[in-house]
PDB file of C-alpha atoms and ligand atoms in Angstrom:
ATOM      1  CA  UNK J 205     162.383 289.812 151.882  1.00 47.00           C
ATOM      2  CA  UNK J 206     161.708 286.124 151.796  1.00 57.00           C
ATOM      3  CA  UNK J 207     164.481 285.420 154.460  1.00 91.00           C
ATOM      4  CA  UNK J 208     163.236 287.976 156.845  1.00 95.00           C
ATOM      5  CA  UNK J 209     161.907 285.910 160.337  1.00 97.00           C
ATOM      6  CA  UNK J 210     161.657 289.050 161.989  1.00 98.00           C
ATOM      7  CA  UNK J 211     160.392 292.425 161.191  1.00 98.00           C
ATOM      8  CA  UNK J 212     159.405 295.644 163.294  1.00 98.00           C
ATOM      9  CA  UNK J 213     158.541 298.468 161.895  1.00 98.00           C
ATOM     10  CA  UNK J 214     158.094 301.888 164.204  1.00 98.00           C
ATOM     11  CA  UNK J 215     157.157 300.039 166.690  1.00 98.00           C
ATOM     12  CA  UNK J 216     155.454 302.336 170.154  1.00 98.00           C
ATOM     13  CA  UNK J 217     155.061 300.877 172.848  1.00 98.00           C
ATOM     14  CA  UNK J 218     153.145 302.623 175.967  1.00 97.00           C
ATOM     15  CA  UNK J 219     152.430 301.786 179.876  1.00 96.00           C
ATOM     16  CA  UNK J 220     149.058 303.594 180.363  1.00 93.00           C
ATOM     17  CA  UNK J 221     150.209 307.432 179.790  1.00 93.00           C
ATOM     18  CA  UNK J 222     154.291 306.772 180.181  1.00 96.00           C
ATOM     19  CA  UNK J 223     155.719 305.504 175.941  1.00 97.00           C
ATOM     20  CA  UNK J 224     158.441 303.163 176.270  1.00 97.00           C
ATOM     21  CA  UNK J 225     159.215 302.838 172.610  1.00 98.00           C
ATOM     22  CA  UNK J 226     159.280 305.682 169.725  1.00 98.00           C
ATOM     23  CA  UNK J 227     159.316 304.454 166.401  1.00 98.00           C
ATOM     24  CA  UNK J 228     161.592 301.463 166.921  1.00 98.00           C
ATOM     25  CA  UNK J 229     162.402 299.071 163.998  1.00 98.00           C
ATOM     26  CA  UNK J 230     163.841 296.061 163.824  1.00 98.00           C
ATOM     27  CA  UNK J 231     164.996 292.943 161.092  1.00 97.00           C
ATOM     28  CA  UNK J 232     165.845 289.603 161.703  1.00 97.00           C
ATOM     29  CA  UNK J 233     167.147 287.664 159.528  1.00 96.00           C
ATOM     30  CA  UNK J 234     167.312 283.556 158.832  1.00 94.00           C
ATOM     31  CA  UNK J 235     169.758 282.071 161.068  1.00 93.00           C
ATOM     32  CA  UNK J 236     171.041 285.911 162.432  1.00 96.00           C
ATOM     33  CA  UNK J 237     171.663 286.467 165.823  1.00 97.00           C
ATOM     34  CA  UNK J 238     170.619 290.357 166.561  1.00 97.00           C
ATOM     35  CA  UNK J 239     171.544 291.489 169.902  1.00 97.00           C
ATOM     36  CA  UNK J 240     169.920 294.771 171.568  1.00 96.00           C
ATOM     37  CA  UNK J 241     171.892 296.467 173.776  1.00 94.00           C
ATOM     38  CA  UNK J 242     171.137 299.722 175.841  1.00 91.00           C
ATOM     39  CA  UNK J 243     171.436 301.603 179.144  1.00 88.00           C
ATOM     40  CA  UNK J 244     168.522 300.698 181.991  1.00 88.00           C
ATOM     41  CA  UNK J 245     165.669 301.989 180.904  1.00 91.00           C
ATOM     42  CA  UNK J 246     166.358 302.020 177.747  1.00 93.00           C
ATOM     43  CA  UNK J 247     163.223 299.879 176.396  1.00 96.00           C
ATOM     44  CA  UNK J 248     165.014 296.227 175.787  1.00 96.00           C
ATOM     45  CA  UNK J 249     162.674 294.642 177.661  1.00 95.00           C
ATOM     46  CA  UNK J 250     159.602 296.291 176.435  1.00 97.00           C
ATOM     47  CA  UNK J 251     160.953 295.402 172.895  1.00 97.00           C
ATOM     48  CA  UNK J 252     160.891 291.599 173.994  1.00 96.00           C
ATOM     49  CA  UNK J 253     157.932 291.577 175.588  1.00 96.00           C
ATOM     50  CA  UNK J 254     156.067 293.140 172.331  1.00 97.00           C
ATOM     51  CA  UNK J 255     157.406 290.735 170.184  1.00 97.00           C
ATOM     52  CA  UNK J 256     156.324 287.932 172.354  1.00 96.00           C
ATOM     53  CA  UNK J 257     152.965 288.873 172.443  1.00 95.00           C
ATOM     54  CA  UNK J 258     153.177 289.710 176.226  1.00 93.00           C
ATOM     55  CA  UNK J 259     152.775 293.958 176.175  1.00 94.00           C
ATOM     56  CA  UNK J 260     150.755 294.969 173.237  1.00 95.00           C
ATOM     57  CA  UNK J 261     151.969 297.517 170.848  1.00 96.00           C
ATOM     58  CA  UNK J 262     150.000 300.367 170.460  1.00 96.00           C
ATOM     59  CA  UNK J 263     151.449 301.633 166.992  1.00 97.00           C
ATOM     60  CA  UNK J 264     153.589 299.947 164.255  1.00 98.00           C
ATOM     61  CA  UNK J 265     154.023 296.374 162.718  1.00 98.00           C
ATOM     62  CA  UNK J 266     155.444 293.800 164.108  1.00 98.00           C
ATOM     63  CA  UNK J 267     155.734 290.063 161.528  1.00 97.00           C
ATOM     64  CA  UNK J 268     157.067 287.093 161.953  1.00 97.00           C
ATOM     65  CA  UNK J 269     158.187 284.716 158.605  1.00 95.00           C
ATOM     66  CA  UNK J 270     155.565 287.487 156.962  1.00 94.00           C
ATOM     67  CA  UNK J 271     153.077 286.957 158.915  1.00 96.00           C
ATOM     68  CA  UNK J 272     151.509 289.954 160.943  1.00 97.00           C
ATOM     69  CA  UNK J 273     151.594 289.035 164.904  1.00 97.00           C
ATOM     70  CA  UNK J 274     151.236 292.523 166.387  1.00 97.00           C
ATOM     71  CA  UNK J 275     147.750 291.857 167.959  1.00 95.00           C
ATOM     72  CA  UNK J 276     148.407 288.847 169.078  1.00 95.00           C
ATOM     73  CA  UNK J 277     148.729 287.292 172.013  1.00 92.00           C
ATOM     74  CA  UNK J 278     151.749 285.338 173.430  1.00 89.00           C
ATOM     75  CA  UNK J 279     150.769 281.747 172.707  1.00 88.00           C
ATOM     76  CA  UNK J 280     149.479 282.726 169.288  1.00 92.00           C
ATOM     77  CA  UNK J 281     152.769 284.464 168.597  1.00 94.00           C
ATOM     78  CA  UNK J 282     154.304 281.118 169.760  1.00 92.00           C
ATOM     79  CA  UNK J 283     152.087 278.722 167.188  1.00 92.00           C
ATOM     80  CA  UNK J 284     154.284 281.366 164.343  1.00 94.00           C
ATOM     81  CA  UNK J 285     157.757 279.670 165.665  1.00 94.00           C
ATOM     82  CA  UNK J 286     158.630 282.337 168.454  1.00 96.00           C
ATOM     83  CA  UNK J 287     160.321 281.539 171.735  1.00 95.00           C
ATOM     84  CA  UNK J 288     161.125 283.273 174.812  1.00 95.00           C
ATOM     85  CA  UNK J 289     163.584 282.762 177.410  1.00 94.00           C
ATOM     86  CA  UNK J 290     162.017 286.048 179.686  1.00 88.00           C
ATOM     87  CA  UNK J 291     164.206 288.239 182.130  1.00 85.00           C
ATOM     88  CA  UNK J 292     164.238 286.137 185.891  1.00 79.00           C
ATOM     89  CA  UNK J 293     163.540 282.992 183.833  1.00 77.00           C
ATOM     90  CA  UNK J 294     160.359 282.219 184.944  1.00 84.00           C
ATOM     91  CA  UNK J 295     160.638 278.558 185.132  1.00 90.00           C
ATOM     92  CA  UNK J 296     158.315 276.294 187.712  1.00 92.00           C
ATOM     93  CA  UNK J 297     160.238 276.019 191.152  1.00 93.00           C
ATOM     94  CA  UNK J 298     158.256 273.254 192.382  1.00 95.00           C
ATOM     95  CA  UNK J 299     158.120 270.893 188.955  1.00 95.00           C
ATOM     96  CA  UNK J 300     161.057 268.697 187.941  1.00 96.00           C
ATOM     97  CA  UNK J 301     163.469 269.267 185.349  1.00 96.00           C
ATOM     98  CA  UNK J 302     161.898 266.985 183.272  1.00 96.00           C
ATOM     99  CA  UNK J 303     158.666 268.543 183.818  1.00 95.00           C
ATOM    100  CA  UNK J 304     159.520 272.161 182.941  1.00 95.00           C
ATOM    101  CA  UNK J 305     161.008 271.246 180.070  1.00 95.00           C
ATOM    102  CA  UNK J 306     158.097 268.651 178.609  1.00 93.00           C
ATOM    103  CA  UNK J 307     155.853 272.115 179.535  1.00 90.00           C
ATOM    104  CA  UNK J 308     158.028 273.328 176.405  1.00 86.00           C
ATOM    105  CA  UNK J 309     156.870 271.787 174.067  1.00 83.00           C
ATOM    106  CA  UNK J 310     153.126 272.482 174.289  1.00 73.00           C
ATOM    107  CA  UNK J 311     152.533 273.061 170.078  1.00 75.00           C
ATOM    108  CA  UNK J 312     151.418 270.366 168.535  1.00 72.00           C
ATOM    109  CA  UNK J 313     154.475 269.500 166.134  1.00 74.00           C
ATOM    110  CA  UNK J 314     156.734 270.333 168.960  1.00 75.00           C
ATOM    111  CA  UNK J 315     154.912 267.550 171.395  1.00 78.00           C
ATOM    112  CA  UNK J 316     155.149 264.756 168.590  1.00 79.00           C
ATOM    113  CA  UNK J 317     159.163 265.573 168.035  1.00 81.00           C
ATOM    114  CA  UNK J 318     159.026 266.137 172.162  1.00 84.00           C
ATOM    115  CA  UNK J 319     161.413 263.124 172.621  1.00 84.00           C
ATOM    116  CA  UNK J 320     164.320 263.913 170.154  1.00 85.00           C
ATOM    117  CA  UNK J 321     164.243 267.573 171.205  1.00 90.00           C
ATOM    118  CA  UNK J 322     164.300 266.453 175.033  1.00 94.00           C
ATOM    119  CA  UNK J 323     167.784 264.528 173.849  1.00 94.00           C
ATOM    120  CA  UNK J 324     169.153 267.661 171.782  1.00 92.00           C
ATOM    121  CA  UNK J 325     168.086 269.867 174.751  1.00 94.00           C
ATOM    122  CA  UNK J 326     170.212 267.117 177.362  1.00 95.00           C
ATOM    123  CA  UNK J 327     172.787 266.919 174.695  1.00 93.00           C
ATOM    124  CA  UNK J 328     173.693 270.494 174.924  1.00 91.00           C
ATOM    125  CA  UNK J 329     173.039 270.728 178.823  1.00 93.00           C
ATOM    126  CA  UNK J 330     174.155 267.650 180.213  1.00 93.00           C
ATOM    127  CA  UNK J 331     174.334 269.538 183.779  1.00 92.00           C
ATOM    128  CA  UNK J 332     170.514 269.138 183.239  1.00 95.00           C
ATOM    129  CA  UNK J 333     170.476 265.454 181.938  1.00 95.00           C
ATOM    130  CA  UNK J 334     171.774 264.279 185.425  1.00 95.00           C
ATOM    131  CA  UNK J 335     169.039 266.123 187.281  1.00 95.00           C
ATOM    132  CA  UNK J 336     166.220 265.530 185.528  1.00 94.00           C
ATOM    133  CA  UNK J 337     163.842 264.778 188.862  1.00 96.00           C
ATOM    134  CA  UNK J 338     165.169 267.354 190.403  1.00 95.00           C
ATOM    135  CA  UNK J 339     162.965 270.075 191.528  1.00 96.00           C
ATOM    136  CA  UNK J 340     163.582 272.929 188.925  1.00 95.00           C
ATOM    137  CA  UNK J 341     163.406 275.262 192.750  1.00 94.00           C
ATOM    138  CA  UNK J 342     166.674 273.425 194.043  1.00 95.00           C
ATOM    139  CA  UNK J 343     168.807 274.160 191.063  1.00 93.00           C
ATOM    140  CA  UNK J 344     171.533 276.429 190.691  1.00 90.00           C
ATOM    141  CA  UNK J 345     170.846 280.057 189.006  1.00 90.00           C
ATOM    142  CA  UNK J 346     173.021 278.800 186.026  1.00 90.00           C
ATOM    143  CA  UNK J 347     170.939 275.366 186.108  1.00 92.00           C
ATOM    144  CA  UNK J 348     167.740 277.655 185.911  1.00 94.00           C
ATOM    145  CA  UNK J 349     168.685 279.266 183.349  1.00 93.00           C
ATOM    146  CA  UNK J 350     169.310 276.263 181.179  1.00 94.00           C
ATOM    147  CA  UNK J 351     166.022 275.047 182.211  1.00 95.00           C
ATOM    148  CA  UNK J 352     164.557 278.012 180.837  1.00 95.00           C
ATOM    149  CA  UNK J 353     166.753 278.108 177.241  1.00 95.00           C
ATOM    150  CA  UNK J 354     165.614 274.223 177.908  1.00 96.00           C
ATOM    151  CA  UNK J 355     162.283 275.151 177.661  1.00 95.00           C
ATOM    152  CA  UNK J 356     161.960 277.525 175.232  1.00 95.00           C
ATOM    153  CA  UNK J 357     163.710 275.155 172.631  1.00 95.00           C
ATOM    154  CA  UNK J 358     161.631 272.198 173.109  1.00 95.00           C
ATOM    155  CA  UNK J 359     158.769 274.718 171.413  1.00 93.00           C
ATOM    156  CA  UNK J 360     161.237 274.267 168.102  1.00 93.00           C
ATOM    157  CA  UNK J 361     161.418 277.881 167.434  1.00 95.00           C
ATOM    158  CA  UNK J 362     162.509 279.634 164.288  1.00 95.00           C
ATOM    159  CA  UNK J 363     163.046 282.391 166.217  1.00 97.00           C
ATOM    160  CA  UNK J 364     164.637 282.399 170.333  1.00 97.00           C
ATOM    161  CA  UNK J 365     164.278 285.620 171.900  1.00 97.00           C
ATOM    162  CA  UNK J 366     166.359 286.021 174.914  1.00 96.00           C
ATOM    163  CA  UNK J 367     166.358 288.548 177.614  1.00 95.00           C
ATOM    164  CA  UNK J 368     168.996 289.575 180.136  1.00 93.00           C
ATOM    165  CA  UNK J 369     170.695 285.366 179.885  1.00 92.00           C
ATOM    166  CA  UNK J 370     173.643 286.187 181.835  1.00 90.00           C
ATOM    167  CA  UNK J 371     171.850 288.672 184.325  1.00 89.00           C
ATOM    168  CA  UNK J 372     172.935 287.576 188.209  1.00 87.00           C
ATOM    169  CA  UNK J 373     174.964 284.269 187.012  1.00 90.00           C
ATOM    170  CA  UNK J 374     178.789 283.222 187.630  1.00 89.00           C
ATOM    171  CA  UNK J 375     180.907 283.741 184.829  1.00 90.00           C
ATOM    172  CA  UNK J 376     181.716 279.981 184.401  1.00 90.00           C
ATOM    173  CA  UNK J 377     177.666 279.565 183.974  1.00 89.00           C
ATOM    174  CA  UNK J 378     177.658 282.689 181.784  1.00 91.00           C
ATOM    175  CA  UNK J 379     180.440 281.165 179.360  1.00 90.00           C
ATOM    176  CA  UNK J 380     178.424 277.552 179.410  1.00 90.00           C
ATOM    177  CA  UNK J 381     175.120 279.419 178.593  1.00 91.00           C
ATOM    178  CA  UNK J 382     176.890 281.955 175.858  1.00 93.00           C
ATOM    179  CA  UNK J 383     178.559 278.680 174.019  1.00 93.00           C
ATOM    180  CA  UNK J 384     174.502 277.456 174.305  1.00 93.00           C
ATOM    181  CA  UNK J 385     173.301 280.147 172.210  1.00 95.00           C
ATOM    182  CA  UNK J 386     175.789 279.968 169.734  1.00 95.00           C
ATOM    183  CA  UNK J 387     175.189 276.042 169.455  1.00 94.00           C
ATOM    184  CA  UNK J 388     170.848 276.912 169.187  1.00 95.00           C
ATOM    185  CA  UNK J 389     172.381 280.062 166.312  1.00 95.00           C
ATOM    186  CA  UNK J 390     174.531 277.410 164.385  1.00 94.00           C
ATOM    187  CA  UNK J 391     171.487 275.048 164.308  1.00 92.00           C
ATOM    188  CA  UNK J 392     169.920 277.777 162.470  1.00 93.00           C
ATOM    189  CA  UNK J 393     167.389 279.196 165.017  1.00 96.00           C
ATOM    190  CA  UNK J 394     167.401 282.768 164.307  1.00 97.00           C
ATOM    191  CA  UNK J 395     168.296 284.210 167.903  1.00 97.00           C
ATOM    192  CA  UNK J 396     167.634 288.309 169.322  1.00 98.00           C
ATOM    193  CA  UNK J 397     169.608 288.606 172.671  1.00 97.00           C
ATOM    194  CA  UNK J 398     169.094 291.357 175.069  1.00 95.00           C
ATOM    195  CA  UNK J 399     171.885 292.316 176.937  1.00 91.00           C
ATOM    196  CA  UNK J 400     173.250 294.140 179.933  1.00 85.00           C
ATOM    197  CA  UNK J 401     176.520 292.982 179.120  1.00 85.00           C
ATOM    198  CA  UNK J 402     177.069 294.695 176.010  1.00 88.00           C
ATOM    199  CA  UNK J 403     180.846 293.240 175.107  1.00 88.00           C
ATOM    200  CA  UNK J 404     179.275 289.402 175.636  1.00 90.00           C
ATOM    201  CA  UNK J 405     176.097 290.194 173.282  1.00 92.00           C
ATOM    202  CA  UNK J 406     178.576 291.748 170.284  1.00 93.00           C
ATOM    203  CA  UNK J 407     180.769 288.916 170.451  1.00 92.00           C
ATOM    204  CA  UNK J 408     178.233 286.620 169.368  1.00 94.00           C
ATOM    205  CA  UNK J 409     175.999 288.785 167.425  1.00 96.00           C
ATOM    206  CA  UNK J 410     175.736 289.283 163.729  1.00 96.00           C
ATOM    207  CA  UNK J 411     174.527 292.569 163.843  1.00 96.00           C
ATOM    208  CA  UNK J 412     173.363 295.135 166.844  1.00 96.00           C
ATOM    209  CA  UNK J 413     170.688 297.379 167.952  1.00 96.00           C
ATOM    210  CA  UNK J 414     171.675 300.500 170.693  1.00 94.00           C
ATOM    211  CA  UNK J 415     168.713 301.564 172.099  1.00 94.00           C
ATOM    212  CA  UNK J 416     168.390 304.764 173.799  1.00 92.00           C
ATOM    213  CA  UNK J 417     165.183 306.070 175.933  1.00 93.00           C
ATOM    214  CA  UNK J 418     162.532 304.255 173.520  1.00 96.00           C
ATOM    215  CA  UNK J 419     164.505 304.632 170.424  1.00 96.00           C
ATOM    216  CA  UNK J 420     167.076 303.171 167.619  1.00 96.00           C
ATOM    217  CA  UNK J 421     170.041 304.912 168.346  1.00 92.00           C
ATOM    218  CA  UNK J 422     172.582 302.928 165.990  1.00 92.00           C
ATOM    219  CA  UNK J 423     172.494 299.922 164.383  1.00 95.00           C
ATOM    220  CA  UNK J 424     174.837 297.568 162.449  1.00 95.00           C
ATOM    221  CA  UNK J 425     177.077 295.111 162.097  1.00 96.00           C
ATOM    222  CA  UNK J 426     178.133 294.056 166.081  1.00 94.00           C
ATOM    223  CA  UNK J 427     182.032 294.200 165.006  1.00 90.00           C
ATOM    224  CA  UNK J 428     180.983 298.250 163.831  1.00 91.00           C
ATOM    225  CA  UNK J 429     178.845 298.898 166.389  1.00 89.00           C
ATOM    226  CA  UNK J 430     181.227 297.157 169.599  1.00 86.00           C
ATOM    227  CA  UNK J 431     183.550 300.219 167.660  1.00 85.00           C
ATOM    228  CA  UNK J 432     181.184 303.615 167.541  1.00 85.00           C
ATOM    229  CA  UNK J 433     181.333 306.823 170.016  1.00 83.00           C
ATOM    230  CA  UNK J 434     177.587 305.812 171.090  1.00 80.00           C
ATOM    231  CA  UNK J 435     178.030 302.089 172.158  1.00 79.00           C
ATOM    232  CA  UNK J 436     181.251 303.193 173.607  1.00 79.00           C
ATOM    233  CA  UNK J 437     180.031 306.155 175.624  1.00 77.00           C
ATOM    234  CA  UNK J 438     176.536 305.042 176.655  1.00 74.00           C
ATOM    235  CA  UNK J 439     176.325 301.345 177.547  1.00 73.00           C
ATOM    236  CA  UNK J 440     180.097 300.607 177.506  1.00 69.00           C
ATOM    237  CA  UNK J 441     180.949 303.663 180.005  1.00 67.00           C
ATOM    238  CA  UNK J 442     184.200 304.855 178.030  1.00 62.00           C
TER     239      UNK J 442
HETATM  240  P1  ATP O 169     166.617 297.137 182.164  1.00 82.56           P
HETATM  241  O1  ATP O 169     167.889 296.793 181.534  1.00 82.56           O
HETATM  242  O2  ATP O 169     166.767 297.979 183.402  1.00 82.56           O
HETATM  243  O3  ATP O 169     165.676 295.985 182.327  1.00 82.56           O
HETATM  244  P2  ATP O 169     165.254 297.911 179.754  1.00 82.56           P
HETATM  245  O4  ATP O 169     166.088 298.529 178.708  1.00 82.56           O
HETATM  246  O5  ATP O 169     164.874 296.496 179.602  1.00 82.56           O
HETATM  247  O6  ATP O 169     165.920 298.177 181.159  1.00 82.56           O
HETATM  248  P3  ATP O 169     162.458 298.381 180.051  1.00 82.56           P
HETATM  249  O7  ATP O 169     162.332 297.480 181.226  1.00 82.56           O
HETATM  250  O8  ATP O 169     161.922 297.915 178.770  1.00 82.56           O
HETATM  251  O9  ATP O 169     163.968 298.818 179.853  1.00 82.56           O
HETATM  252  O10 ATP O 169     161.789 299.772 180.440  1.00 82.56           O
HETATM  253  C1  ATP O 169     161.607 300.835 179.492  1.00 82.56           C
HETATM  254  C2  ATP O 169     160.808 301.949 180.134  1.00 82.56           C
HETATM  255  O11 ATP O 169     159.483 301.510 180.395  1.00 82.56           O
HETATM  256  C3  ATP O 169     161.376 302.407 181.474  1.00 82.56           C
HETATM  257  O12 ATP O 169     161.202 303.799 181.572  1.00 82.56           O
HETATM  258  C4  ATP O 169     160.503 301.695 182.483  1.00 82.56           C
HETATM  259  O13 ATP O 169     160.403 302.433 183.665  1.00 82.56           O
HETATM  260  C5  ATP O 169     159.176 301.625 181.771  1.00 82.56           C
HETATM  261  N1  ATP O 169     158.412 300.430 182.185  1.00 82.56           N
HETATM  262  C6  ATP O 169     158.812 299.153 182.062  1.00 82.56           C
HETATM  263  N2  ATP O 169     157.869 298.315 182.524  1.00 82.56           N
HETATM  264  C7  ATP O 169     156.854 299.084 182.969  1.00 82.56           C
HETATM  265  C8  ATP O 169     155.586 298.811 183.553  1.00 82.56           C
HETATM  266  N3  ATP O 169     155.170 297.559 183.762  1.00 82.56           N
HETATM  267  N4  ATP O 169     154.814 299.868 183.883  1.00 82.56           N
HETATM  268  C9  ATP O 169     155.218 301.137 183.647  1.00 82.56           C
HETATM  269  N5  ATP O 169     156.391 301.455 183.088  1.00 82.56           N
HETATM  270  C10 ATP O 169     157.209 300.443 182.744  1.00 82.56           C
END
């Protein structure tokens, strides 16, 4: 399909002898937010990372706008319009705001458009506008976090993958960086959030994946899914 940013098809995954994933697939698509949800464990993570480029498949497709990525690396995933905002965040402790953020937008259409995307990014985090020489280190963990989302948008993705956004944050700074990621979704930035807290993800989410040790368990529309025995009994705890 023509509108399809993301597909996977049965997707493995393996660390040396141990398989994370079994068969997984996956569609994304144009200006869809997809959220994965799942117990620990469950292969969210590894399902990010394969996408990205960072683990390496080792059976199944993976495309992007059509294009096949699954052997490729993270940066060459990147040049295809993906971003990452990865679990921890990841940003540089001991470079500025400004600095992480430039770091961004490293493609080469990205770096020409690097100054209106830099206001769009400070327009939608103004928390980070006021601290731009601050060292990224010294910020708050809900500052970090919009450092990284920062970062990953000045790239000018078609597609933002996020993993884990709220993990170890206030809810104040979780609300500020949910209403983010529906702002980056109505701009039309296809979005796949992974998610430890299940309820948050579905609220946003077009449709949902429940993944269960390495594989598809359910999938649908989030409304449906929020709603079934196996969201309810295995990541929800009812
Ligand atoms: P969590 O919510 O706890 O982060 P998750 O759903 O993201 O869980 P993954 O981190 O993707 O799950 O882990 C899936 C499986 O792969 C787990 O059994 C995990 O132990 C294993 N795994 C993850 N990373 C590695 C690694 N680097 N080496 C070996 N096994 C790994």
């Amino acid at each position: 399909m023509s509108d399809t940013v993301l597909e996977v098809v049965d997707l493995d995954v393996r660390y040396g002898d141990a398989q994370a994933l079994w068969g997984v697939g996956l569609q994304v698509r144009a200006g869809e937010t997809v959220c994965v949800v799942g117990p620990n464990g469950a292969g969210k993570s590894t399902l990010v990372n394969a996408i990205a480029g960072i683990h390496p498949a080792s059976a199944g497709r993976i495309s992007v706008s059509g294009a096949d990525t699954t052997s490729l690396a993270g940066h060459r995933v990147g040049a295809h319009g993906v971003a990452v905002v990865p679990e921890g965040r990841r940003i540089f402790p001991r470079m500025t705001v400004f600095d992480n953020l430039v770091l961004g937008a490293y493609r080469r259409g990205a770096r020409r458009e690097h100054k209106a995307t830099l206001a769009t990014v400070y327009d939608m985090f103004p928390r980070l506008a006021e601290r731009t020489t601050q060292l990224a280190g010294s910020l708050s963990g809900g500052e970090q976090q919009m450092v990284a989302i920062g970062r990953a948008l000045m790239a000018r993705p078609r597609l933002l993958l996020l993993d884990e956004p709220s993990l170890g944050l206030a809810p104040v700074r979780v609300d500020e960086v949910y209403e983010a990621i529906e702002r980056i979704a109505a701009d039309g930035v296809s979005v796949v959030v992974v998610e430890q807290d299940v309820e948050r993800a579905l609220a946003i989410a077009d449709r949902a994946y429940l993944l269960g040790e390495g594989r598809v368990v359910a999938s649908g529309p989030a409304a449906e899914l929020r709603d079934s025995p196996e969201v309810r009994r295995s990541v929800l705890g009812l």
